[in-house]
Coordinates of C-alpha atoms in Angstrom, one line a residue:
X804 CA 107.1 272.2 -44.9
X805 CA 109.0 269.2 -45.8
X806 CA 112.0 269.9 -47.6
X807 CA 114.4 267.0 -49.4
X808 CA 117.8 267.1 -47.8
X809 CA 119.7 264.7 -50.3
X810 CA 120.9 267.0 -52.4
X811 CA 118.5 267.8 -55.1
X812 CA 115.5 270.5 -55.3
X813 CA 113.9 270.9 -52.3
X814 CA 110.6 272.7 -51.8
X815 CA 111.8 276.1 -51.1
X816 CA 114.4 276.1 -54.0
X817 CA 110.9 275.1 -56.1
X818 CA 108.8 278.0 -55.2
X819 CA 111.7 280.3 -55.0
X820 CA 112.1 279.8 -58.7
X821 CA 108.4 280.7 -58.9
X822 CA 109.0 284.1 -57.5
X823 CA 109.2 286.6 -60.3
X824 CA 112.6 288.7 -59.3
X825 CA 111.3 291.7 -56.9
X826 CA 112.0 294.1 -59.6
X827 CA 109.4 292.2 -61.8
X828 CA 107.6 291.5 -58.8
X829 CA 107.0 295.1 -56.9
X830 CA 105.5 297.4 -59.5
X831 CA 102.5 294.1 -59.5
X832 CA 101.9 295.0 -56.2
X833 CA 102.2 299.0 -56.2
X834 CA 99.8 299.0 -59.5
X835 CA 97.4 296.2 -56.5
X836 CA 97.6 298.6 -53.1
X837 CA 96.7 301.8 -55.6
X838 CA 93.3 300.3 -56.3
X839 CA 92.8 298.7 -53.5
X840 CA 93.3 301.4 -52.0
X841 CA 91.3 303.7 -55.0
X842 CA 88.0 301.2 -54.4
X843 CA 88.5 302.0 -50.5
X844 CA 88.6 306.2 -51.3
X845 CA 86.1 305.9 -53.7
X846 CA 83.1 304.7 -51.5
X847 CA 84.6 306.6 -48.4
X848 CA 84.5 310.0 -51.1
X849 CA 81.3 308.8 -52.4
X850 CA 79.5 308.1 -48.7
X851 CA 80.5 311.7 -48.0
X852 CA 79.8 313.3 -51.2
X853 CA 75.8 311.7 -50.8
X854 CA 75.7 312.6 -47.1
X855 CA 77.1 316.4 -48.0
X856 CA 74.7 316.6 -50.9
X857 CA 71.6 316.2 -48.3
X858 CA 72.7 319.5 -46.6
X859 CA 72.1 320.9 -49.7
X860 CA 75.0 322.9 -49.7
X861 CA 77.2 325.5 -52.0
X862 CA 78.5 323.5 -55.4
X863 CA 81.5 324.8 -54.5
X864 CA 81.5 322.7 -51.1
X865 CA 81.4 319.7 -52.9
X866 CA 82.9 320.2 -56.2
X867 CA 86.5 318.3 -54.8
X868 CA 84.2 315.5 -53.6
X869 CA 82.4 315.6 -57.1
X870 CA 86.4 315.0 -58.6
X871 CA 87.1 312.2 -55.9
X872 CA 84.6 309.9 -56.5
X873 CA 85.4 310.0 -60.7
X874 CA 88.7 310.6 -60.3
X875 CA 89.0 307.1 -58.0
X876 CA 86.4 305.5 -60.1
X877 CA 88.1 305.6 -63.1
X878 CA 92.0 304.9 -60.6
X879 CA 90.4 301.9 -59.6
X880 CA 89.9 299.9 -63.1
X881 CA 92.9 301.5 -65.1
X882 CA 95.2 300.5 -61.8
X883 CA 93.1 297.1 -61.1
X884 CA 93.2 296.1 -64.9
X885 CA 97.5 297.4 -65.0
X886 CA 98.1 295.3 -62.1
X887 CA 96.5 291.6 -63.6
X888 CA 98.8 292.8 -67.1
X889 CA 102.1 293.2 -64.9
X890 CA 102.3 290.4 -62.6
X891 CA 100.4 287.7 -64.7
X892 CA 103.2 288.9 -67.6
X893 CA 105.8 288.2 -64.1
X894 CA 104.2 285.3 -63.3
X895 CA 103.9 283.3 -66.3
X896 CA 107.4 284.6 -67.9
X897 CA 109.1 283.0 -64.1
X898 CA 106.7 279.8 -64.9
X899 CA 109.3 279.6 -68.5
X900 CA 112.1 279.7 -66.5
X901 CA 111.0 277.2 -63.8
X902 CA 110.0 275.0 -66.4
X903 CA 113.6 275.0 -68.1
X904 CA 115.4 274.6 -64.9
X905 CA 113.6 272.2 -63.8
X906 CA 114.1 270.4 -67.1
X907 CA 117.8 271.0 -67.1
X908 CA 117.5 269.0 -64.1
X909 CA 115.6 266.4 -65.4
X910 CA 117.1 265.5 -68.6
X911 CA 120.6 264.1 -67.3
X912 CA 118.8 261.2 -65.6
X913 CA 116.7 260.7 -69.0
X914 CA 115.5 258.3 -69.8
X915 CA 116.6 254.9 -67.7
X916 CA 117.5 256.8 -64.6
X917 CA 112.6 258.0 -64.5
X918 CA 111.4 254.8 -63.6
X919 CA 110.1 255.9 -59.8
X920 CA 106.8 257.8 -61.1
X921 CA 104.2 257.3 -63.5
X922 CA 104.4 259.0 -67.4
X923 CA 100.9 260.1 -66.6
X924 CA 101.8 261.5 -62.3
X925 CA 105.2 263.1 -64.1
X926 CA 102.9 265.2 -67.0
X927 CA 100.8 266.7 -64.2
X928 CA 103.9 267.5 -62.2
X929 CA 105.2 269.2 -64.7
X930 CA 101.7 271.0 -66.5
X931 CA 99.3 271.3 -63.8
X932 CA 101.4 271.2 -60.7
X933 CA 104.3 273.5 -62.4
X934 CA 100.7 275.9 -63.5
X935 CA 100.0 275.7 -59.5
X936 CA 102.9 277.2 -59.0
X937 CA 101.9 280.9 -60.6
X938 CA 99.3 280.9 -57.7
X939 CA 102.4 281.6 -55.7
X940 CA 102.7 285.2 -56.2
X941 CA 99.4 285.9 -58.0
X942 CA 97.2 284.4 -55.3
X943 CA 99.4 284.4 -52.1
X944 CA 102.1 287.1 -51.8
X945 CA 100.3 289.8 -54.1
X946 CA 97.1 289.6 -51.9
X947 CA 98.5 289.2 -48.6
X948 CA 100.6 292.7 -49.0
X949 CA 98.0 294.3 -50.4
X950 CA 95.0 292.9 -47.9
X951 CA 97.4 294.0 -44.8
X952 CA 98.4 297.0 -46.1
X953 CA 95.0 298.7 -47.2
X954 CA 93.7 297.0 -44.0
X955 CA 96.4 299.4 -42.0
X956 CA 96.1 302.3 -43.9
X957 CA 92.0 302.3 -43.0
X958 CA 92.2 302.1 -40.0
X959 CA 94.7 304.6 -39.7
X960 CA 92.5 307.2 -42.3
X961 CA 89.2 306.0 -39.7
X962 CA 91.8 307.0 -36.8
X963 CA 92.1 310.3 -37.6
X964 CA 87.6 310.4 -37.9
X965 CA 87.4 308.4 -34.5
X966 CA 89.7 306.8 -32.9
X967 CA 87.2 304.1 -31.1
X968 CA 85.8 303.5 -34.6
X969 CA 89.5 302.6 -36.1
X970 CA 90.5 300.6 -32.6
X971 CA 87.4 298.2 -33.5
X972 CA 87.9 298.4 -37.5
X973 CA 90.9 297.0 -36.5
X974 CA 89.4 294.2 -33.3
X975 CA 86.6 293.2 -36.7
X976 CA 89.8 293.1 -38.9
X977 CA 91.9 290.8 -36.3
X978 CA 89.0 288.6 -35.8
X979 CA 88.1 287.8 -39.4
X980 CA 91.7 287.0 -39.9
X981 CA 92.1 284.2 -37.3
X982 CA 88.6 282.9 -37.4
X983 CA 88.2 282.9 -40.8
X984 CA 91.6 281.4 -41.3
X985 CA 91.8 278.7 -38.6
X986 CA 88.2 278.1 -40.1
X987 CA 89.0 277.9 -43.6
X988 CA 92.0 275.5 -41.9
X989 CA 90.1 273.6 -40.1
X990 CA 87.2 272.7 -42.3
X991 CA 89.6 272.5 -46.1
X992 CA 93.0 272.0 -45.4
X993 CA 93.6 268.8 -45.1
X994 CA 90.9 268.0 -48.1
X995 CA 93.7 270.6 -50.3
X996 CA 96.7 269.0 -49.5
X997 CA 94.8 265.9 -51.0
X998 CA 94.4 267.9 -54.5
X999 CA 97.7 267.9 -55.9
X1000 CA 98.2 263.9 -55.5
X1001 CA 94.8 262.8 -56.5
X1002 CA 94.8 265.0 -59.4
X1003 CA 98.4 263.4 -60.2
X1004 CA 96.5 260.0 -59.7
X1005 CA 93.7 260.6 -61.9
X1006 CA 96.0 261.5 -64.9
X1007 CA 98.2 258.1 -64.2
X1008 CA 95.0 256.1 -64.3
X1009 CA 93.5 257.8 -67.4
X1010 CA 97.0 257.2 -68.8
X1011 CA 97.5 254.1 -68.5
X1012 CA 93.5 253.2 -69.5
X1013 CA 94.0 255.1 -73.0
X1014 CA 97.6 253.8 -73.6
X1015 CA 96.7 250.2 -73.7
X1016 CA 93.3 250.6 -74.3
X1017 CA 93.0 247.5 -77.0
X1018 CA 94.6 245.4 -74.1
X1019 CA 92.0 246.2 -71.6
X1020 CA 89.4 245.4 -74.6
X1021 CA 90.3 242.0 -76.0
X1022 CA 90.7 240.5 -72.2
X1023 CA 87.3 242.6 -70.5
X1024 CA 89.5 244.2 -68.5
X1025 CA 88.2 247.9 -69.3
X1026 CA 85.2 247.8 -67.1
X1027 CA 87.4 247.1 -64.1
X1028 CA 89.9 249.8 -65.2
X1029 CA 87.0 252.6 -65.4
X1030 CA 85.9 251.8 -62.0
X1031 CA 89.0 252.5 -60.9
X1032 CA 89.4 256.0 -62.4
X1033 CA 85.3 256.6 -61.4
X1034 CA 87.1 255.7 -58.1
X1035 CA 90.0 258.4 -57.9
X1036 CA 87.7 260.9 -59.6
X1037 CA 84.9 260.5 -56.9
X1038 CA 87.6 260.9 -54.4
X1039 CA 89.3 263.8 -56.3
X1040 CA 85.6 265.2 -56.4
X1041 CA 85.1 265.2 -52.5
X1042 CA 88.2 266.4 -51.9
X1043 CA 87.1 269.8 -54.0
X1044 CA 84.1 270.0 -52.6
X1045 CA 85.5 269.8 -49.1
X1046 CA 87.9 272.4 -49.7
X1047 CA 84.8 274.8 -51.4
X1048 CA 82.6 274.5 -47.9
X1049 CA 86.2 275.5 -46.4
X1050 CA 86.0 278.4 -48.6
X1051 CA 82.6 279.1 -48.1
X1052 CA 82.9 279.1 -44.5
X1053 CA 85.5 282.1 -44.4
X1054 CA 83.6 284.1 -47.0
X1055 CA 81.0 283.8 -44.5
X1056 CA 82.7 285.1 -41.5
X1057 CA 84.5 288.3 -43.6
X1058 CA 80.7 288.9 -44.4
X1059 CA 79.7 289.2 -40.7
X1060 CA 82.6 290.6 -39.5
X1061 CA 82.6 293.4 -42.6
X1062 CA 78.7 293.7 -41.0
X1063 CA 79.9 293.6 -37.4
X1064 CA 82.7 296.3 -38.5
X1065 CA 79.7 298.8 -39.8
X1066 CA 77.6 298.4 -36.9
X1067 CA 79.6 299.1 -34.4
X1068 CA 81.1 301.8 -36.3
X1069 CA 77.5 303.6 -36.2
X1070 CA 77.0 302.5 -32.6
X1071 CA 80.1 304.3 -31.7
X1072 CA 80.5 307.2 -34.5
X1073 CA 76.0 308.1 -33.3
X1074 CA 76.4 309.2 -30.0
X1075 CA 80.1 311.5 -31.4
X1076 CA 78.0 312.9 -34.0
X1077 CA 74.7 313.5 -31.3
X1078 CA 77.9 314.8 -29.0
X1079 CA 79.3 317.2 -32.3
X1080 CA 82.5 315.7 -32.5
X1081 CA 82.0 314.8 -36.1
X1082 CA 79.3 315.2 -38.7
X1083 CA 76.8 313.4 -40.4
X1084 CA 79.1 312.8 -43.8
X1085 CA 81.8 311.7 -41.7
X1086 CA 79.5 308.9 -39.3
X1087 CA 78.6 307.9 -43.4
X1088 CA 82.3 307.9 -44.3
X1089 CA 82.6 305.4 -40.9
X1090 CA 79.6 303.0 -41.7
X1091 CA 80.6 302.6 -45.1
X1092 CA 84.6 302.1 -45.0
X1093 CA 84.1 299.2 -43.6
X1094 CA 82.9 297.3 -46.3
X1095 CA 85.1 298.8 -49.0
X1096 CA 87.6 297.3 -46.7
X1097 CA 86.4 293.7 -46.0
X1098 CA 85.8 293.5 -49.7
X1099 CA 89.5 294.2 -50.7
X1100 CA 91.1 291.7 -47.6
X1101 CA 88.7 289.2 -47.7
X1102 CA 91.2 287.6 -50.2
X1103 CA 93.7 286.4 -46.9
X1104 CA 91.6 283.0 -46.9
X1105 CA 91.9 282.4 -49.6
X1106 CA 95.5 283.2 -50.1
X1107 CA 96.0 281.0 -47.3
X1108 CA 94.4 278.0 -49.3
X1109 CA 96.3 279.0 -52.4
X1110 CA 99.6 278.5 -49.8
X1111 CA 98.5 275.0 -49.1
X1112 CA 98.3 274.3 -53.0
X1113 CA 101.0 275.7 -53.8
X1114 CA 103.4 274.7 -51.3
X1115 CA 101.6 271.0 -52.4
X1116 CA 102.9 271.3 -55.7
X1117 CA 105.9 272.3 -55.0
X1118 CA 106.8 269.2 -52.6
X1119 CA 105.2 266.8 -55.9
X1120 CA 107.6 268.9 -58.2
X1121 CA 110.6 268.5 -56.2
X1122 CA 109.9 265.1 -55.7
X1123 CA 110.3 264.5 -59.7
X1124 CA 113.6 266.3 -60.2
X1125 CA 116.0 263.4 -58.9
X1126 CA 118.4 264.6 -56.2
X1127 CA 121.0 263.3 -58.1
X1128 CA 121.8 261.4 -61.8
X1129 CA 120.5 257.5 -60.1
X1130 CA 124.0 256.1 -59.8
X1131 CA 124.3 253.7 -63.2
X1132 CA 122.8 256.3 -65.8
X1133 CA 124.8 258.9 -67.2
X1134 CA 125.1 262.4 -67.0
X1135 CA 124.8 264.7 -69.6
X1136 CA 127.4 267.6 -68.7
X1137 CA 128.5 268.7 -72.4
X1138 CA 129.4 272.2 -72.1
X1139 CA 128.8 274.7 -74.5
X1140 CA 131.7 275.0 -76.4
X1141 CA 131.9 271.0 -76.5
X1142 CA 128.6 271.1 -78.0
X1143 CA 129.8 273.5 -80.5
X1144 CA 132.6 271.1 -82.0
X1145 CA 131.5 268.1 -84.3
X1146 CA 134.1 265.8 -83.4
X1147 CA 134.6 263.1 -86.2
X1148 CA 132.8 260.1 -86.2
X1149 CA 134.2 256.8 -85.0
X1150 CA 133.4 253.9 -87.5
X1151 CA 134.2 251.4 -84.8
X1152 CA 133.4 250.5 -81.1
X1153 CA 135.7 248.1 -78.6
X1154 CA 133.9 246.5 -75.2
X1155 CA 137.0 245.2 -72.8
X1156 CA 135.4 244.0 -70.3
X1157 CA 132.4 246.4 -70.1
X1158 CA 130.0 246.1 -67.5
X1159 CA 126.8 248.0 -67.1
X1160 CA 123.9 247.7 -64.4
X1161 CA 120.1 249.4 -64.7
X1162 CA 119.5 250.8 -61.7
X1163 CA 117.8 248.5 -59.9
X1164 CA 118.5 245.7 -62.0
X1165 CA 121.2 243.3 -62.9
X1166 CA 124.3 243.6 -63.7
X1167 CA 125.7 242.6 -66.9
X1168 CA 129.0 241.9 -68.6
X1169 CA 132.2 241.3 -68.8
X1170 CA 131.4 241.4 -72.4
X1171 CA 134.3 241.7 -75.0
X1172 CA 133.3 242.8 -78.7
X1173 CA 134.4 244.8 -81.7
X1174 CA 132.7 246.2 -84.4
X1175 CA 133.6 247.8 -87.1
X1176 CA 132.4 249.4 -90.4
X1177 CA 130.6 247.0 -92.7
X1178 CA 129.9 244.6 -89.7
X1179 CA 126.7 243.1 -89.1
X1180 CA 126.6 241.3 -85.7
X1181 CA 123.4 239.2 -83.8
X1182 CA 123.2 239.2 -80.2
X1183 CA 120.5 236.5 -79.3
X1184 CA 119.4 235.3 -75.7
X1185 CA 116.4 235.3 -73.1
X1186 CA 113.9 238.8 -72.2
X1187 CA 115.9 239.6 -69.0
X1188 CA 119.2 237.8 -70.0
X1189 CA 120.7 242.2 -70.7
X1190 CA 120.5 243.1 -74.2
X1191 CA 118.6 245.8 -73.7
X1192 CA 121.2 247.6 -70.6
X1193 CA 123.9 246.8 -73.1
X1194 CA 122.3 248.3 -76.1
X1195 CA 122.0 251.2 -73.4
X1196 CA 125.1 251.5 -72.4
X1197 CA 126.7 251.4 -75.7
X1198 CA 124.5 254.5 -76.4
X1199 CA 125.7 255.6 -72.8
X1200 CA 122.2 256.1 -70.8
X1201 CA 123.8 253.6 -68.6
X1202 CA 127.3 254.2 -67.6
X1203 CA 129.9 251.2 -67.9
X1204 CA 132.9 249.6 -66.0
X1205 CA 135.6 248.1 -67.9
X1206 CA 136.7 249.3 -70.9
X1207 CA 134.5 251.3 -74.5
X1208 CA 136.5 252.6 -76.9
X1209 CA 134.3 254.8 -80.0
X1210 CA 137.4 254.5 -82.6
X1211 CA 140.2 255.5 -80.7
X1212 CA 137.9 257.3 -77.4
X1213 CA 137.1 256.2 -74.5
X1214 CA 134.1 256.5 -74.3
X1215 CA 133.2 258.2 -71.0
X1216 CA 135.9 260.7 -71.7
X1217 CA 134.3 261.3 -75.3
X1218 CA 131.0 262.7 -73.2
X1219 CA 127.6 260.9 -73.9
X1220 CA 126.7 263.2 -76.7
X1221 CA 129.7 263.1 -78.5
X1222 CA 128.8 259.0 -78.3
X1223 CA 125.8 259.4 -79.4
X1224 CA 126.8 261.2 -82.6
X1225 CA 128.4 258.1 -83.5
X1226 CA 126.6 255.7 -82.3
X1227 CA 123.1 255.6 -83.1
X1228 CA 120.1 252.9 -81.4
X1229 CA 116.6 251.4 -83.3
X1230 CA 114.7 251.4 -79.9
X1231 CA 112.3 248.0 -79.5
X1232 CA 109.1 250.3 -80.3
X1233 CA 110.3 253.2 -81.5
X1234 CA 108.2 257.1 -80.9
X1235 CA 106.0 258.5 -83.4
X1236 CA 105.1 262.1 -82.9
X1237 CA 101.7 262.6 -83.0
X1238 CA 101.9 264.6 -87.2
X1239 CA 103.1 263.1 -91.0
X1240 CA 105.2 261.6 -92.3
X1241 CA 107.5 264.8 -92.7
X1242 CA 107.7 265.8 -89.2
X1243 CA 108.7 262.4 -87.2
X1244 CA 112.1 262.3 -90.1
X1245 CA 113.0 266.2 -89.8
X1246 CA 114.1 266.0 -86.4
X1247 CA 116.8 263.4 -87.3
X1248 CA 118.7 265.7 -89.2
X1249 CA 116.2 269.5 -89.9
X1250 CA 118.1 271.0 -92.5
X1251 CA 116.9 268.2 -95.6
X1252 CA 114.2 268.3 -98.1
X1253 CA 111.7 266.6 -99.0
X1254 CA 113.5 264.5 -101.6
X1255 CA 116.5 264.2 -99.5
X1256 CA 113.3 262.8 -97.1
X1257 CA 111.6 260.5 -99.9
X1258 CA 115.6 259.2 -100.8
X1259 CA 115.8 258.2 -97.3
X1260 CA 112.2 256.7 -97.5
X1261 CA 113.4 254.7 -100.4
X1262 CA 116.3 253.2 -99.2
X1263 CA 114.1 251.8 -96.4
X1264 CA 111.5 250.4 -98.6
X1265 CA 108.7 252.8 -97.8
X1266 CA 108.5 255.2 -100.7
X1267 CA 105.4 253.5 -102.4
X1268 CA 103.4 253.2 -98.7
X1269 CA 104.0 256.6 -98.2
X1270 CA 103.1 258.1 -101.9
X1271 CA 99.9 255.7 -101.5
X1272 CA 99.1 257.2 -98.3
X1273 CA 99.5 261.2 -99.9
X1274 CA 102.9 261.8 -99.8
X1275 CA 105.1 263.2 -96.5
X1276 CA 102.4 265.0 -94.8
X1277 CA 100.4 261.9 -94.0
X1278 CA 99.6 262.0 -91.2
X1279 CA 101.3 258.8 -88.6
X1280 CA 98.1 258.8 -86.1
X1281 CA 99.3 259.7 -81.9
X1282 CA 101.8 257.4 -81.0
X1283 CA 101.5 256.2 -84.4
X1284 CA 98.9 254.2 -84.3
X1285 CA 98.3 254.3 -87.9
X1286 CA 101.1 252.4 -88.8
X1287 CA 102.2 249.0 -88.5
X1288 CA 105.1 247.3 -86.1
X1289 CA 107.1 247.0 -89.3
X1290 CA 106.7 250.3 -90.5
X1291 CA 107.9 251.8 -87.6
X1292 CA 110.4 250.5 -87.5
X1293 CA 111.5 251.0 -90.8
X1294 CA 110.6 255.0 -89.7
X1295 CA 113.3 254.8 -87.1
X1296 CA 116.1 253.2 -89.5
X1297 CA 115.2 256.3 -91.4
X1298 CA 115.4 258.3 -88.8
X1299 CA 119.1 256.7 -88.1
X1300 CA 120.3 257.3 -91.8
X1301 CA 119.2 261.1 -91.7
X1302 CA 121.2 260.9 -88.7
X1303 CA 124.1 259.1 -90.7
X1304 CA 125.0 257.2 -87.4
X1305 CA 128.6 255.4 -88.6
X1306 CA 127.1 252.8 -86.0
X1307 CA 124.4 251.6 -85.9
X1308 CA 122.1 249.4 -83.0
X1309 CA 118.4 247.8 -83.9
X1310 CA 116.8 246.2 -80.5
X1311 CA 114.7 244.3 -81.7
X1312 CA 113.4 244.8 -85.3
X1313 CA 111.1 242.6 -85.5
X1314 CA 108.6 242.5 -82.2
X1315 CA 105.3 243.3 -83.2
X1316 CA 106.3 241.9 -86.9
X1317 CA 104.3 238.8 -88.3
X1318 CA 106.6 235.7 -88.4
X1319 CA 106.2 235.6 -92.6
X1320 CA 107.7 239.6 -93.0
X1321 CA 110.2 239.6 -90.5
X1322 CA 113.1 238.1 -92.2
X1323 CA 111.8 240.2 -95.0
X1324 CA 111.9 243.1 -92.8
X1325 CA 115.6 242.5 -91.3
X1326 CA 116.8 241.9 -94.7
X1327 CA 115.5 245.8 -95.6
X1328 CA 117.3 247.0 -92.4
X1329 CA 120.5 245.8 -93.2
X1330 CA 120.7 246.6 -97.1
X1331 CA 120.0 250.1 -95.9
X1332 CA 122.4 250.6 -93.4
X1333 CA 124.7 250.5 -95.7
X1334 CA 128.5 250.0 -94.9
X1335 CA 127.7 251.0 -91.0
X1336 CA 128.5 248.9 -88.4
X1337 CA 125.7 247.3 -87.1
X1338 CA 124.6 244.9 -84.3
X1339 CA 121.6 243.3 -84.1
X1340 CA 119.7 242.2 -80.9
X1341 CA 116.8 239.8 -80.9
X1342 CA 115.3 237.2 -78.8
X1343 CA 113.9 235.1 -82.1
X1344 CA 115.8 233.5 -84.4
X1345 CA 117.7 235.4 -87.8
X1346 CA 117.7 233.7 -91.0
X1347 CA 121.1 232.5 -92.0
X1348 CA 123.4 234.8 -94.2
X1349 CA 122.1 238.2 -92.4
X1350 CA 124.3 238.6 -89.9
X1351 CA 127.9 237.4 -90.4
X1352 CA 128.5 236.8 -86.7
X1353 CA 125.6 235.5 -84.1
X1354 CA 126.4 236.0 -80.7
X1355 CA 124.1 234.5 -77.6
X1356 CA 123.4 236.3 -74.3
X1357 CA 123.1 234.3 -71.4
X1358 CA 122.7 236.1 -67.7
X1359 CA 125.0 239.4 -68.7
X1360 CA 127.7 237.6 -70.0
X1361 CA 128.2 236.8 -74.6
X1362 CA 129.0 232.9 -75.1

């Protein structure tokens, strides 16, 4: 098993988090043992009863067997149902705790530290791959434990009737375990390890295609992208087919071994019957017990196969969790006690020789700047000059060197979350949830009434637009597909106003907005901001009179 040793989540740690505690895991194992034992006992008692009844004894001699058959038939169903109920409850409950632990480690690096994995693949890892981890207790450990215990118990039970038959049953079980498992691995192991990565690759391709379908159609590149998706899908289906062939081969081996164990029991038992060593009903038990035993233990190759899939998914999940917060990215380490305190919000920021760097990117700084309440400062510059890096440093997505004071407190001492209570960011492409207008505003302040929501929409010039669409319940579409770029920016500003940030950093608000409407949008955004300090970042010209100061960023430095 590959292990990470750089201080982050290891594959072993992910597997440990996926395994329920003994208190929740053991009851399912015990119920599985009782269910498997009842299945073997049902067939054994049925064989004995039918054979003994054929001898036409007094009913007194078969009453116990009759009761046993009925009891084991009931027990088998009850124990198997209870096993699934208890085991799945434990496994699914553990998945919730696993996802929470993983997200606790992931969130401190978001958003600027999560650049190594595509969104589609990341979604697959935290959805499909994490779901795959439930198979560790359900399809790997519990079936293996139950199978071994039932096999041993059955061999011991057969030994009381015929030690020779018990020995041959044990040999057949061992051969089936070894040959079936090795055969399964030889045919499907490599394919099984490829399934999870291929699923992630396919999800990434589909996610990227759906997210850029307009551009792909416009540039007649959709067919090429669909061909890539079909190619990955074909490789995934080929891997799944090869894995299925391995499972089929293992099932065939266990079926042959079950038949061989039954034939061997007959060959061994008939001479003992003729010699008077065993009775006819006991011979029937010797012949039929192997069928029941192999029915129970036939899941072992599948358990080994599931283990390979689980391990592959665990490796992918571990690789998705940063070993540590990337250099230059701020880790949100605020304590519960600090979160419970809401200090006064600062209305000014001061930068003194601030330097910052995007992970793997160019550095900006030194930068000196002060914003007070009511200030309107514009920073322009070419794409790549460092404007967005500065914006992310101001809201503490990125770490900094030098001085950055929020009010009178140094930002790194204040803590990233407290900084973001004073300094808000309206990004270039604000995220809109696939929900209605109300829900896209409420997460900024979930106590706001509908009247307050309509009032803030009015402040940003969207009250009439919302009313025409049917009010706050109108949908904005997936990722804001039903709104324009300017409307999305206005909704983002409405969120910032609801959150009541005293300092606003507005990054490229006119990106994707018609030139004729850009000045009107900026005028409305700045007017709605009231007496807040506003740092406006743009690479396009801004009309005179909208801002009080104009600065330009060149190679990460304000000039």
